[in-house]
CSV table of C-alpha atoms in Angstrom, one decimal:
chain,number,residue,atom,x,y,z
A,1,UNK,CA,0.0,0.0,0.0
A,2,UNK,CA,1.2,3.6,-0.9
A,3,UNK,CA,1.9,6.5,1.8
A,4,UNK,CA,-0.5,8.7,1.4
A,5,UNK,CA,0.5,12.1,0.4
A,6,UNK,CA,-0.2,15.7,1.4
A,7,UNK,CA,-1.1,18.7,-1.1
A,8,UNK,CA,2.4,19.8,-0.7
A,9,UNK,CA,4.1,16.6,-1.9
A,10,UNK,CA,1.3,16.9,-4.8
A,11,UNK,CA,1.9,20.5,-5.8
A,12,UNK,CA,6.2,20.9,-5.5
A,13,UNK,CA,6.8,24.8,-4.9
A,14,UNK,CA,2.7,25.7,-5.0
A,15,UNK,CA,2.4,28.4,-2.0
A,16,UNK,CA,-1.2,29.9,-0.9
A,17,UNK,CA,-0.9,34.0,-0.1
A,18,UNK,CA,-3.6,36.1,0.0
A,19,UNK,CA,-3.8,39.9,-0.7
A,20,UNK,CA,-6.2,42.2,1.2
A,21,UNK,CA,-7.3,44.1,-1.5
A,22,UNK,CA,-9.5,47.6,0.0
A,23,UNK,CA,-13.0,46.8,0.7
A,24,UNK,CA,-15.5,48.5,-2.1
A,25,UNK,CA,-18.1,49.3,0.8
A,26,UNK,CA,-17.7,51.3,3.6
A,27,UNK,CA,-20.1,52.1,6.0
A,28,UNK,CA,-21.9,55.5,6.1
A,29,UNK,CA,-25.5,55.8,7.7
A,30,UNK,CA,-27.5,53.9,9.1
A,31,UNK,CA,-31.7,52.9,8.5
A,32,UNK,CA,-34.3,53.3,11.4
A,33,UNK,CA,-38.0,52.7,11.9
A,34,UNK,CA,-39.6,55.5,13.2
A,35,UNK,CA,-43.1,54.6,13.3
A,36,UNK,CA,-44.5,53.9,9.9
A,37,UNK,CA,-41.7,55.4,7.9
A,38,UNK,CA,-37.7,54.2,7.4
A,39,UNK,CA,-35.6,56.5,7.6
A,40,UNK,CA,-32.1,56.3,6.0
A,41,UNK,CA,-29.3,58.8,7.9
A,42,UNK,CA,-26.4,59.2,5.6
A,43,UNK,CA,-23.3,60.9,7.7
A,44,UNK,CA,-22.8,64.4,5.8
A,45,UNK,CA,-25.8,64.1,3.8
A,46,UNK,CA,-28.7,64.4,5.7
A,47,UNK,CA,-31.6,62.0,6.1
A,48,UNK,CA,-34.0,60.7,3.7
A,49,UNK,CA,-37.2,58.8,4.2
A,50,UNK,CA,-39.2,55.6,2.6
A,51,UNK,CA,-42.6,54.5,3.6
A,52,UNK,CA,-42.0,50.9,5.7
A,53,UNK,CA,-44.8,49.1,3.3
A,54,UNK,CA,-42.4,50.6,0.5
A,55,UNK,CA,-39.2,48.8,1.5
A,56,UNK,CA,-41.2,45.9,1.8
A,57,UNK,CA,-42.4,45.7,-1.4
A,58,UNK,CA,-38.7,46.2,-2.6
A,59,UNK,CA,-37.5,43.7,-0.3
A,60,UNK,CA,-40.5,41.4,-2.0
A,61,UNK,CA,-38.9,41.9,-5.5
A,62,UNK,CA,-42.3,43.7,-6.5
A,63,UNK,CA,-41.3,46.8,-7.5
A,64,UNK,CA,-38.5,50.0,-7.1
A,65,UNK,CA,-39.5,52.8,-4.5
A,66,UNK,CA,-39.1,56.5,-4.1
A,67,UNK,CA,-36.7,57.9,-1.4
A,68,UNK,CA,-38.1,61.3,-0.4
A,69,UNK,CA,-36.2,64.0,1.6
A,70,UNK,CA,-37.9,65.5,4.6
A,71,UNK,CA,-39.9,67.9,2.6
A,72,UNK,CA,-41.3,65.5,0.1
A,73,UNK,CA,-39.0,65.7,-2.7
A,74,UNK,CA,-37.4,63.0,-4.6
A,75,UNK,CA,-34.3,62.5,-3.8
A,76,UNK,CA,-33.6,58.6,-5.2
A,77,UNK,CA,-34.9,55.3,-5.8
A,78,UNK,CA,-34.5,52.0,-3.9
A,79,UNK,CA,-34.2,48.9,-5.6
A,80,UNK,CA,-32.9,45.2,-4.7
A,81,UNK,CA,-30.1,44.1,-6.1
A,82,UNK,CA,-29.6,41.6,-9.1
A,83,UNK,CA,-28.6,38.6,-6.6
A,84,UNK,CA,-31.7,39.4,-4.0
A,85,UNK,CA,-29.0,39.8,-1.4
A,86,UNK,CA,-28.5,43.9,-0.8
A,87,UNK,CA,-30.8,46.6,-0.7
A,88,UNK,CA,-29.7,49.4,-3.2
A,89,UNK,CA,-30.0,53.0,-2.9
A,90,UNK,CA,-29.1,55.8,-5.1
A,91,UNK,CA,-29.7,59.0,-3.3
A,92,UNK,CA,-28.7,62.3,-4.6
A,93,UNK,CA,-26.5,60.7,-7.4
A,94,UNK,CA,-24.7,58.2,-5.0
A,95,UNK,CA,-24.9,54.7,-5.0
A,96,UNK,CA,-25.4,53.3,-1.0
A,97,UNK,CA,-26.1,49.6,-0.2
A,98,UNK,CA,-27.8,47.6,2.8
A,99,UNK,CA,-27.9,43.7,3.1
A,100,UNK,CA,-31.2,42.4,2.5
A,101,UNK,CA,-31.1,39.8,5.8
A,102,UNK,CA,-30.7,42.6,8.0
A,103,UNK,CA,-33.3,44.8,6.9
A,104,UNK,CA,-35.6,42.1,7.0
A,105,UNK,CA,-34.7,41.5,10.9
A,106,UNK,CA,-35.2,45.2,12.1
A,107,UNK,CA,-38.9,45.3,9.8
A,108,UNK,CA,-39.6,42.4,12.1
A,109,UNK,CA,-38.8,44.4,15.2
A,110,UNK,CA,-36.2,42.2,16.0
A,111,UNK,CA,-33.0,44.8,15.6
A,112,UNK,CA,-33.4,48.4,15.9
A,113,UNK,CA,-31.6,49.6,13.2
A,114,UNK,CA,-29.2,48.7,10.1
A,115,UNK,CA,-26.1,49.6,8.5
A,116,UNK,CA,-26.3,51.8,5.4
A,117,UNK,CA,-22.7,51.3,3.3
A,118,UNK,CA,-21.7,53.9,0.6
A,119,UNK,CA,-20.5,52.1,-2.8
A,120,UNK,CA,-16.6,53.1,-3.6
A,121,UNK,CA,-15.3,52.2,-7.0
């Protein structure tokens, strides 16, 4: 019977390194409930708001919402993304992100608030 060989003995010279390459998110607001609205603070930007039934019916796949600032204008759209996974927003010509499981977990009332992260290219 053979010895049985490692990876190493397989692979002469192969060596596994791994780069940390800058992360394309980074994290700039944060979403709240506040009765029956969302409302999305963005650090430097203001805050911007989303009726709750609205995010659900993004978070549902069933259609793109509005994001209004606090005097009713139009500021954005949110949208899911193409994998289901994140919650897109692109407010005021910037591109922010949430993850999809979280948002779920505070509309459930069982966290009080998610992280909003700004899309860096």
């Amino acid at each position: 019977m053979e010895p049985k060989r490692s990876r190493s003995d397989l692979m002469p010279g192969f060596g596994v390194t791994s780069e940390r390459s800058s992360h394309p998110l980074e994290k700039v607001g944060r979403f709240r409930i506040e009765g029956e609205l969302v409302v999305i603070y963005l650090e430097g930007v203001g805050s911007f708001l989303v009726k709750k039934v609205q995010v659900v019916s993004v978070v549902l796949g069933l259609c793109d919402e509005i994001i209004r600032d606090r005097v009713e204008g139009e500021v954005g759209v949110m949208s899911l993304s193409d994998s289901g996974r994140g919650l897109r927003k692109g407010i005021l010509g910037e591109q922010y992100v949430g993850l999809v499981q979280r948002v779920k977990r505070v509309l459930e009332g069982k966290e009080g608030k998610w992280a909003v992260f700004g899309v860096t290219e």
